Amino acid sequence: MADLMKTGSSRADRPLSFQVQDHVIPTGKEEEWRFTPLDRMADFFTEKATGKPPRVEVRGEATLEKVGRSDPRLGKVGVPEDRTGALAWESFQDAYIVTIAENSQPEAEIEIDVIGTGEADVAALHLLIVAEPAAQATVILNHTGDARVAEGVEIEVAENAHLTFVTNQEWADTARHTSSNRIRLDRNATLKHIVVSLGGDLIRVTTSVDFQAEGAEVDLLGAYYVTSGQHIEHRLFVDHSVPNCVSNAAYKGALQGDNAHSVWIGDVLIRPEAEGTDTYEMNRNLVLTAGPRADSVPNLEIETGEIAGAGHASATGRFDEEQLFYLRSRGINEVDARRLVVYGFFAELIGQIGVESVSRRLMSAIEAELETLAEFHD
């Protein structure tokens, strides 16, 4: 496959290649790596991932195939944009293809379980999710157990298909995981792409969206809860290259404990030919204790004036003391008051997710983390 190496100041000019050797080993000075603790993932920058891949299981009404890397359907959705994405591509031996058949509407959610077995070496994993024309489905990709994984996920949403895709990171505390989510949307296709990052020592999810034809829409939603010592990083790139498409991004995260670190980068490019584009991106961070750090950088590149709308917002703050005062003045103790503020912070986003099992899992995880919040305020 041809490499697409580029240089320049635009996000669209980032280097793209399937080959590891075309991506330099990061030093931390590069824009795409400046917030990442590189010392904690040095083994992700090797030439080859040699670890045993996690176990993969699938449940639901979909066709699952385990194929070799020579399968011609692979590698058609986007190109890796960093060294870990290329590592995932060059190192996998077998890939998993999940296909939702044309015009089908599975009643139950399709779940893909990636289960780490404690492998000490970095392993590569590759998945392709295909929603054929006019298909409608929800696919949930769960990550659990302990592992070190460089993952590539291709998501293809065909004409008039409607897909909800959830990637859920609930790894063990010592797991480290990079994931390159590459998305292609055809005419009048819609995708709700949801990232829930809760567990793991280091999580780095990059998501790139390519519109193929008019009328496509994507909602990029994310929720994360970062605790002491964790690094959770999300990077988005939405490339509006055709007219009359819609993108919305909304990510929210809470942080507590020493050296809890979140990173959110949202890049949206509206090319000259993408007239009628409507886009908005938002990131909110709620800092619950002393010690965390949240980096949030929204970017918009607009190369045409003929758009329906474009905007972005970012905010990081501590508890609203007025809300706390109001709740405490009505007899609610401080710990419970803080819980209510956190629930309120996430409530709107959880409503947007629209997948009951995912919402329940997220609320349960938030509740578990809030149980430890009291120790920071004793």
PDB file of N, CA and C in Angstrom, residues 173-253:
ATOM      1  N   ASP A 173      -5.518  -2.028  36.286  1.00  0.00           N
ATOM      2  CA  ASP A 173      -4.775  -0.811  36.604  1.00  0.00           C
ATOM      3  C   ASP A 173      -3.415  -0.719  35.911  1.00  0.00           C
ATOM      4  N   THR A 174      -2.815  -1.852  35.552  1.00  0.00           N
ATOM      5  CA  THR A 174      -1.472  -1.830  34.971  1.00  0.00           C
ATOM      6  C   THR A 174      -1.465  -1.910  33.451  1.00  0.00           C
ATOM      7  N   ALA A 175      -2.635  -1.997  32.822  1.00  0.00           N
ATOM      8  CA  ALA A 175      -2.710  -2.157  31.368  1.00  0.00           C
ATOM      9  C   ALA A 175      -2.337  -0.859  30.654  1.00  0.00           C
ATOM     10  N   ARG A 176      -1.791  -1.027  29.444  1.00  0.00           N
ATOM     11  CA  ARG A 176      -1.485   0.115  28.582  1.00  0.00           C
ATOM     12  C   ARG A 176      -2.018  -0.193  27.189  1.00  0.00           C
ATOM     13  N   HIS A 177      -2.662   0.808  26.578  1.00  0.00           N
ATOM     14  CA  HIS A 177      -3.458   0.541  25.379  1.00  0.00           C
ATOM     15  C   HIS A 177      -3.449   1.756  24.463  1.00  0.00           C
ATOM     16  N   THR A 178      -3.045   1.549  23.213  1.00  0.00           N
ATOM     17  CA  THR A 178      -3.212   2.574  22.181  1.00  0.00           C
ATOM     18  C   THR A 178      -4.190   2.030  21.146  1.00  0.00           C
ATOM     19  N   SER A 179      -5.074   2.887  20.659  1.00  0.00           N
ATOM     20  CA  SER A 179      -6.075   2.439  19.699  1.00  0.00           C
ATOM     21  C   SER A 179      -6.253   3.489  18.613  1.00  0.00           C
ATOM     22  N   SER A 180      -6.127   3.065  17.366  1.00  0.00           N
ATOM     23  CA  SER A 180      -6.333   3.927  16.205  1.00  0.00           C
ATOM     24  C   SER A 180      -7.682   3.581  15.592  1.00  0.00           C
ATOM     25  N   ASN A 181      -8.671   4.460  15.800  1.00  0.00           N
ATOM     26  CA  ASN A 181     -10.018   4.270  15.248  1.00  0.00           C
ATOM     27  C   ASN A 181     -10.123   5.082  13.959  1.00  0.00           C
ATOM     28  N   ARG A 182     -10.278   4.380  12.840  1.00  0.00           N
ATOM     29  CA  ARG A 182     -10.361   5.052  11.543  1.00  0.00           C
ATOM     30  C   ARG A 182     -11.741   4.785  10.941  1.00  0.00           C
ATOM     31  N   ILE A 183     -12.434   5.885  10.567  1.00  0.00           N
ATOM     32  CA  ILE A 183     -13.863   5.823  10.226  1.00  0.00           C
ATOM     33  C   ILE A 183     -14.081   6.349   8.812  1.00  0.00           C
ATOM     34  N   ARG A 184     -14.949   5.650   8.066  1.00  0.00           N
ATOM     35  CA  ARG A 184     -15.355   6.124   6.738  1.00  0.00           C
ATOM     36  C   ARG A 184     -16.868   6.081   6.647  1.00  0.00           C
ATOM     37  N   LEU A 185     -17.467   7.202   6.228  1.00  0.00           N
ATOM     38  CA  LEU A 185     -18.923   7.336   6.147  1.00  0.00           C
ATOM     39  C   LEU A 185     -19.344   7.608   4.705  1.00  0.00           C
ATOM     40  N   ASP A 186     -20.305   6.799   4.224  1.00  0.00           N
ATOM     41  CA  ASP A 186     -20.813   6.982   2.864  1.00  0.00           C
ATOM     42  C   ASP A 186     -22.065   7.864   2.890  1.00  0.00           C
ATOM     43  N   ARG A 187     -22.705   7.994   1.760  1.00  0.00           N
ATOM     44  CA  ARG A 187     -23.839   8.915   1.594  1.00  0.00           C
ATOM     45  C   ARG A 187     -24.965   8.609   2.581  1.00  0.00           C
ATOM     46  N   ASN A 188     -25.411   9.654   3.279  1.00  0.00           N
ATOM     47  CA  ASN A 188     -26.533   9.569   4.227  1.00  0.00           C
ATOM     48  C   ASN A 188     -26.315   8.541   5.338  1.00  0.00           C
ATOM     49  N   ALA A 189     -25.078   8.179   5.603  1.00  0.00           N
ATOM     50  CA  ALA A 189     -24.759   7.279   6.711  1.00  0.00           C
ATOM     51  C   ALA A 189     -24.665   8.079   8.000  1.00  0.00           C
ATOM     52  N   THR A 190     -24.999   7.434   9.116  1.00  0.00           N
ATOM     53  CA  THR A 190     -24.837   8.087  10.410  1.00  0.00           C
ATOM     54  C   THR A 190     -24.078   7.157  11.344  1.00  0.00           C
ATOM     55  N   LEU A 191     -23.250   7.755  12.167  1.00  0.00           N
ATOM     56  CA  LEU A 191     -22.475   7.006  13.152  1.00  0.00           C
ATOM     57  C   LEU A 191     -22.486   7.763  14.469  1.00  0.00           C
ATOM     58  N   LYS A 192     -22.792   7.040  15.540  1.00  0.00           N
ATOM     59  CA  LYS A 192     -22.568   7.559  16.885  1.00  0.00           C
ATOM     60  C   LYS A 192     -21.382   6.782  17.441  1.00  0.00           C
ATOM     61  N   HIS A 193     -20.257   7.461  17.591  1.00  0.00           N
ATOM     62  CA  HIS A 193     -19.010   6.835  18.040  1.00  0.00           C
ATOM     63  C   HIS A 193     -18.768   7.266  19.484  1.00  0.00           C
ATOM     64  N   ILE A 194     -18.750   6.288  20.398  1.00  0.00           N
ATOM     65  CA  ILE A 194     -18.700   6.576  21.828  1.00  0.00           C
ATOM     66  C   ILE A 194     -17.447   5.953  22.426  1.00  0.00           C
ATOM     67  N   VAL A 195     -16.670   6.755  23.128  1.00  0.00           N
ATOM     68  CA  VAL A 195     -15.467   6.276  23.809  1.00  0.00           C
ATOM     69  C   VAL A 195     -15.673   6.438  25.309  1.00  0.00           C
ATOM     70  N   VAL A 196     -15.569   5.331  26.043  1.00  0.00           N
ATOM     71  CA  VAL A 196     -15.665   5.359  27.498  1.00  0.00           C
ATOM     72  C   VAL A 196     -14.346   4.825  28.048  1.00  0.00           C
ATOM     73  N   SER A 197     -13.567   5.681  28.694  1.00  0.00           N
ATOM     74  CA  SER A 197     -12.238   5.301  29.191  1.00  0.00           C
ATOM     75  C   SER A 197     -12.213   5.427  30.709  1.00  0.00           C
ATOM     76  N   LEU A 198     -12.047   4.296  31.364  1.00  0.00           N
ATOM     77  CA  LEU A 198     -12.130   4.258  32.823  1.00  0.00           C
ATOM     78  C   LEU A 198     -10.917   3.585  33.465  1.00  0.00           C
ATOM     79  N   GLY A 199     -10.480   2.449  32.932  1.00  0.00           N
ATOM     80  CA  GLY A 199      -9.424   1.685  33.573  1.00  0.00           C
ATOM     81  C   GLY A 199      -8.188   1.585  32.712  1.00  0.00           C
ATOM     82  N   GLY A 200      -7.042   1.379  33.377  1.00  0.00           N
ATOM     83  CA  GLY A 200      -5.775   1.252  32.677  1.00  0.00           C
ATOM     84  C   GLY A 200      -4.771   2.268  33.170  1.00  0.00           C
ATOM     85  N   ASP A 201      -3.505   1.932  33.082  1.00  0.00           N
ATOM     86  CA  ASP A 201      -2.450   2.861  33.480  1.00  0.00           C
ATOM     87  C   ASP A 201      -2.292   3.972  32.450  1.00  0.00           C
ATOM     88  N   LEU A 202      -2.330   3.589  31.163  1.00  0.00           N
ATOM     89  CA  LEU A 202      -2.188   4.560  30.073  1.00  0.00           C
ATOM     90  C   LEU A 202      -3.111   4.154  28.934  1.00  0.00           C
ATOM     91  N   ILE A 203      -3.971   5.084  28.532  1.00  0.00           N
ATOM     92  CA  ILE A 203      -4.902   4.875  27.427  1.00  0.00           C
ATOM     93  C   ILE A 203      -4.714   6.018  26.435  1.00  0.00           C
ATOM     94  N   ARG A 204      -4.562   5.679  25.146  1.00  0.00           N
ATOM     95  CA  ARG A 204      -4.446   6.711  24.109  1.00  0.00           C
ATOM     96  C   ARG A 204      -5.271   6.271  22.909  1.00  0.00           C
ATOM     97  N   VAL A 205      -6.391   6.962  22.692  1.00  0.00           N
ATOM     98  CA  VAL A 205      -7.310   6.626  21.604  1.00  0.00           C
ATOM     99  C   VAL A 205      -7.305   7.777  20.601  1.00  0.00           C
ATOM    100  N   THR A 206      -6.948   7.467  19.353  1.00  0.00           N
ATOM    101  CA  THR A 206      -7.029   8.453  18.275  1.00  0.00           C
ATOM    102  C   THR A 206      -8.188   8.063  17.360  1.00  0.00           C
ATOM    103  N   THR A 207      -8.982   9.056  16.973  1.00  0.00           N
ATOM    104  CA  THR A 207     -10.166   8.816  16.143  1.00  0.00           C
ATOM    105  C   THR A 207     -10.134   9.762  14.957  1.00  0.00           C
ATOM    106  N   SER A 208     -10.194   9.209  13.751  1.00  0.00           N
ATOM    107  CA  SER A 208     -10.211  10.051  12.552  1.00  0.00           C
ATOM    108  C   SER A 208     -11.424   9.697  11.704  1.00  0.00           C
ATOM    109  N   VAL A 209     -12.046  10.721  11.144  1.00  0.00           N
ATOM    110  CA  VAL A 209     -13.302  10.561  10.397  1.00  0.00           C
ATOM    111  C   VAL A 209     -13.116  11.087   8.983  1.00  0.00           C
ATOM    112  N   ASP A 210     -13.527  10.267   7.995  1.00  0.00           N
ATOM    113  CA  ASP A 210     -13.444  10.633   6.583  1.00  0.00           C
ATOM    114  C   ASP A 210     -14.835  10.525   5.969  1.00  0.00           C
ATOM    115  N   PHE A 211     -15.349  11.645   5.467  1.00  0.00           N
ATOM    116  CA  PHE A 211     -16.644  11.656   4.792  1.00  0.00           C
ATOM    117  C   PHE A 211     -16.442  11.360   3.302  1.00  0.00           C
ATOM    118  N   GLN A 212     -17.225  10.385   2.790  1.00  0.00           N
ATOM    119  CA  GLN A 212     -17.097   9.986   1.389  1.00  0.00           C
ATOM    120  C   GLN A 212     -18.129  10.641   0.485  1.00  0.00           C
ATOM    121  N   ALA A 213     -19.288  11.020   1.048  1.00  0.00           N
ATOM    122  CA  ALA A 213     -20.359  11.570   0.220  1.00  0.00           C
ATOM    123  C   ALA A 213     -21.278  12.430   1.073  1.00  0.00           C
ATOM    124  N   GLU A 214     -22.120  13.204   0.418  1.00  0.00           N
ATOM    125  CA  GLU A 214     -22.990  14.147   1.116  1.00  0.00           C
ATOM    126  C   GLU A 214     -24.012  13.446   2.018  1.00  0.00           C
ATOM    127  N   GLY A 215     -24.468  14.207   3.010  1.00  0.00           N
ATOM    128  CA  GLY A 215     -25.551  13.740   3.858  1.00  0.00           C
ATOM    129  C   GLY A 215     -25.128  12.889   5.032  1.00  0.00           C
ATOM    130  N   ALA A 216     -23.839  12.659   5.220  1.00  0.00           N
ATOM    131  CA  ALA A 216     -23.371  11.818   6.326  1.00  0.00           C
ATOM    132  C   ALA A 216     -23.279  12.633   7.612  1.00  0.00           C
ATOM    133  N   GLU A 217     -23.491  11.949   8.741  1.00  0.00           N
ATOM    134  CA  GLU A 217     -23.427  12.597  10.046  1.00  0.00           C
ATOM    135  C   GLU A 217     -22.659  11.723  11.024  1.00  0.00           C
ATOM    136  N   VAL A 218     -21.886  12.357  11.899  1.00  0.00           N
ATOM    137  CA  VAL A 218     -21.173  11.631  12.945  1.00  0.00           C
ATOM    138  C   VAL A 218     -21.288  12.393  14.257  1.00  0.00           C
ATOM    139  N   ASP A 219     -21.596  11.652  15.317  1.00  0.00           N
ATOM    140  CA  ASP A 219     -21.551  12.172  16.681  1.00  0.00           C
ATOM    141  C   ASP A 219     -20.425  11.455  17.401  1.00  0.00           C
ATOM    142  N   LEU A 220     -19.468  12.222  17.902  1.00  0.00           N
ATOM    143  CA  LEU A 220     -18.329  11.680  18.629  1.00  0.00           C
ATOM    144  C   LEU A 220     -18.497  12.026  20.106  1.00  0.00           C
ATOM    145  N   LEU A 221     -18.798  11.018  20.908  1.00  0.00           N
ATOM    146  CA  LEU A 221     -19.065  11.230  22.325  1.00  0.00           C
ATOM    147  C   LEU A 221     -17.997  10.512  23.153  1.00  0.00           C
ATOM    148  N   GLY A 222     -17.624  11.101  24.264  1.00  0.00           N
ATOM    149  CA  GLY A 222     -16.632  10.472  25.117  1.00  0.00           C
ATOM    150  C   GLY A 222     -16.850  10.804  26.575  1.00  0.00           C
ATOM    151  N   ALA A 223     -16.575   9.823  27.436  1.00  0.00           N
ATOM    152  CA  ALA A 223     -16.631  10.013  28.885  1.00  0.00           C
ATOM    153  C   ALA A 223     -15.426   9.327  29.494  1.00  0.00           C
ATOM    154  N   TYR A 224     -14.804   9.981  30.463  1.00  0.00           N
ATOM    155  CA  TYR A 224     -13.628   9.399  31.103  1.00  0.00           C
ATOM    156  C   TYR A 224     -13.555   9.854  32.549  1.00  0.00           C
ATOM    157  N   TYR A 225     -12.977   8.978  33.364  1.00  0.00           N
ATOM    158  CA  TYR A 225     -12.779   9.267  34.785  1.00  0.00           C
ATOM    159  C   TYR A 225     -11.347   8.871  35.091  1.00  0.00           C
ATOM    160  N   VAL A 226     -10.530   9.851  35.441  1.00  0.00           N
ATOM    161  CA  VAL A 226      -9.089   9.641  35.587  1.00  0.00           C
ATOM    162  C   VAL A 226      -8.717   9.729  37.064  1.00  0.00           C
ATOM    163  N   THR A 227      -8.006   8.730  37.545  1.00  0.00           N
ATOM    164  CA  THR A 227      -7.613   8.691  38.952  1.00  0.00           C
ATOM    165  C   THR A 227      -6.096   8.743  39.091  1.00  0.00           C
ATOM    166  N   SER A 228      -5.623   8.709  40.313  1.00  0.00           N
ATOM    167  CA  SER A 228      -4.203   8.913  40.627  1.00  0.00           C
ATOM    168  C   SER A 228      -3.286   8.117  39.705  1.00  0.00           C
ATOM    169  N   GLY A 229      -2.359   8.831  39.056  1.00  0.00           N
ATOM    170  CA  GLY A 229      -1.346   8.194  38.237  1.00  0.00           C
ATOM    171  C   GLY A 229      -1.793   7.808  36.844  1.00  0.00           C
ATOM    172  N   GLN A 230      -3.067   7.848  36.550  1.00  0.00           N
ATOM    173  CA  GLN A 230      -3.550   7.456  35.227  1.00  0.00           C
ATOM    174  C   GLN A 230      -3.279   8.536  34.186  1.00  0.00           C
ATOM    175  N   HIS A 231      -3.026   8.084  32.959  1.00  0.00           N
ATOM    176  CA  HIS A 231      -2.959   8.986  31.804  1.00  0.00           C
ATOM    177  C   HIS A 231      -3.984   8.491  30.792  1.00  0.00           C
ATOM    178  N   ILE A 232      -4.979   9.337  30.489  1.00  0.00           N
ATOM    179  CA  ILE A 232      -6.012   8.998  29.514  1.00  0.00           C
ATOM    180  C   ILE A 232      -6.061  10.107  28.473  1.00  0.00           C
ATOM    181  N   GLU A 233      -5.851   9.720  27.212  1.00  0.00           N
ATOM    182  CA  GLU A 233      -5.686  10.693  26.130  1.00  0.00           C
ATOM    183  C   GLU A 233      -6.612  10.342  24.966  1.00  0.00           C
ATOM    184  N   HIS A 234      -7.335  11.355  24.477  1.00  0.00           N
ATOM    185  CA  HIS A 234      -8.211  11.192  23.322  1.00  0.00           C
ATOM    186  C   HIS A 234      -7.865  12.263  22.293  1.00  0.00           C
ATOM    187  N   ARG A 235      -7.697  11.828  21.048  1.00  0.00           N
ATOM    188  CA  ARG A 235      -7.379  12.749  19.960  1.00  0.00           C
ATOM    189  C   ARG A 235      -8.337  12.500  18.801  1.00  0.00           C
ATOM    190  N   LEU A 236      -8.956  13.581  18.321  1.00  0.00           N
ATOM    191  CA  LEU A 236      -9.934  13.497  17.243  1.00  0.00           C
ATOM    192  C   LEU A 236      -9.459  14.286  16.034  1.00  0.00           C
ATOM    193  N   PHE A 237      -9.725  13.736  14.853  1.00  0.00           N
ATOM    194  CA  PHE A 237      -9.536  14.508  13.622  1.00  0.00           C
ATOM    195  C   PHE A 237     -10.714  14.229  12.712  1.00  0.00           C
ATOM    196  N   VAL A 238     -11.499  15.286  12.411  1.00  0.00           N
ATOM    197  CA  VAL A 238     -12.666  15.169  11.545  1.00  0.00           C
ATOM    198  C   VAL A 238     -12.361  15.936  10.263  1.00  0.00           C
ATOM    199  N   ASP A 239     -12.347  15.213   9.149  1.00  0.00           N
ATOM    200  CA  ASP A 239     -11.970  15.784   7.857  1.00  0.00           C
ATOM    201  C   ASP A 239     -13.225  15.966   7.008  1.00  0.00           C
ATOM    202  N   HIS A 240     -13.714  17.215   6.946  1.00  0.00           N
ATOM    203  CA  HIS A 240     -14.863  17.536   6.098  1.00  0.00           C
ATOM    204  C   HIS A 240     -14.331  17.864   4.696  1.00  0.00           C
ATOM    205  N   SER A 241     -14.456  16.893   3.795  1.00  0.00           N
ATOM    206  CA  SER A 241     -13.913  17.062   2.444  1.00  0.00           C
ATOM    207  C   SER A 241     -14.991  17.021   1.371  1.00  0.00           C
ATOM    208  N   VAL A 242     -16.266  16.826   1.779  1.00  0.00           N
ATOM    209  CA  VAL A 242     -17.392  16.840   0.832  1.00  0.00           C
ATOM    210  C   VAL A 242     -18.481  17.744   1.401  1.00  0.00           C
ATOM    211  N   PRO A 243     -19.388  18.226   0.561  1.00  0.00           N
ATOM    212  CA  PRO A 243     -20.408  19.168   1.048  1.00  0.00           C
ATOM    213  C   PRO A 243     -21.449  18.502   1.948  1.00  0.00           C
ATOM    214  N   ASN A 244     -22.100  19.351   2.756  1.00  0.00           N
ATOM    215  CA  ASN A 244     -23.358  19.016   3.448  1.00  0.00           C
ATOM    216  C   ASN A 244     -23.252  17.792   4.362  1.00  0.00           C
ATOM    217  N   CYS A 245     -22.220  17.769   5.173  1.00  0.00           N
ATOM    218  CA  CYS A 245     -22.085  16.740   6.203  1.00  0.00           C
ATOM    219  C   CYS A 245     -22.064  17.398   7.577  1.00  0.00           C
ATOM    220  N   VAL A 246     -22.341  16.598   8.602  1.00  0.00           N
ATOM    221  CA  VAL A 246     -22.483  17.110   9.960  1.00  0.00           C
ATOM    222  C   VAL A 246     -21.568  16.336  10.903  1.00  0.00           C
ATOM    223  N   SER A 247     -20.896  17.052  11.795  1.00  0.00           N
ATOM    224  CA  SER A 247     -20.128  16.390  12.860  1.00  0.00           C
ATOM    225  C   SER A 247     -20.322  17.145  14.164  1.00  0.00           C
ATOM    226  N   ASN A 248     -20.468  16.373  15.229  1.00  0.00           N
ATOM    227  CA  ASN A 248     -20.550  16.937  16.566  1.00  0.00           C
ATOM    228  C   ASN A 248     -19.685  16.096  17.497  1.00  0.00           C
ATOM    229  N   ALA A 249     -18.914  16.758  18.339  1.00  0.00           N
ATOM    230  CA  ALA A 249     -18.078  16.060  19.315  1.00  0.00           C
ATOM    231  C   ALA A 249     -18.370  16.618  20.699  1.00  0.00           C
ATOM    232  N   ALA A 250     -18.580  15.718  21.668  1.00  0.00           N
ATOM    233  CA  ALA A 250     -18.805  16.120  23.054  1.00  0.00           C
ATOM    234  C   ALA A 250     -18.120  15.114  23.964  1.00  0.00           C
ATOM    235  N   TYR A 251     -17.075  15.553  24.645  1.00  0.00           N
ATOM    236  CA  TYR A 251     -16.323  14.711  25.582  1.00  0.00           C
ATOM    237  C   TYR A 251     -16.342  15.372  26.954  1.00  0.00           C
ATOM    238  N   LYS A 252     -16.566  14.551  27.987  1.00  0.00           N
ATOM    239  CA  LYS A 252     -16.531  15.048  29.359  1.00  0.00           C
ATOM    240  C   LYS A 252     -15.717  14.097  30.219  1.00  0.00           C
ATOM    241  N   GLY A 253     -14.931  14.687  31.140  1.00  0.00           N
ATOM    242  CA  GLY A 253     -14.137  13.860  32.022  1.00  0.00           C
ATOM    243  C   GLY A 253     -14.020  14.448  33.407  1.00  0.00           C
TER     244      GLY A 253
END
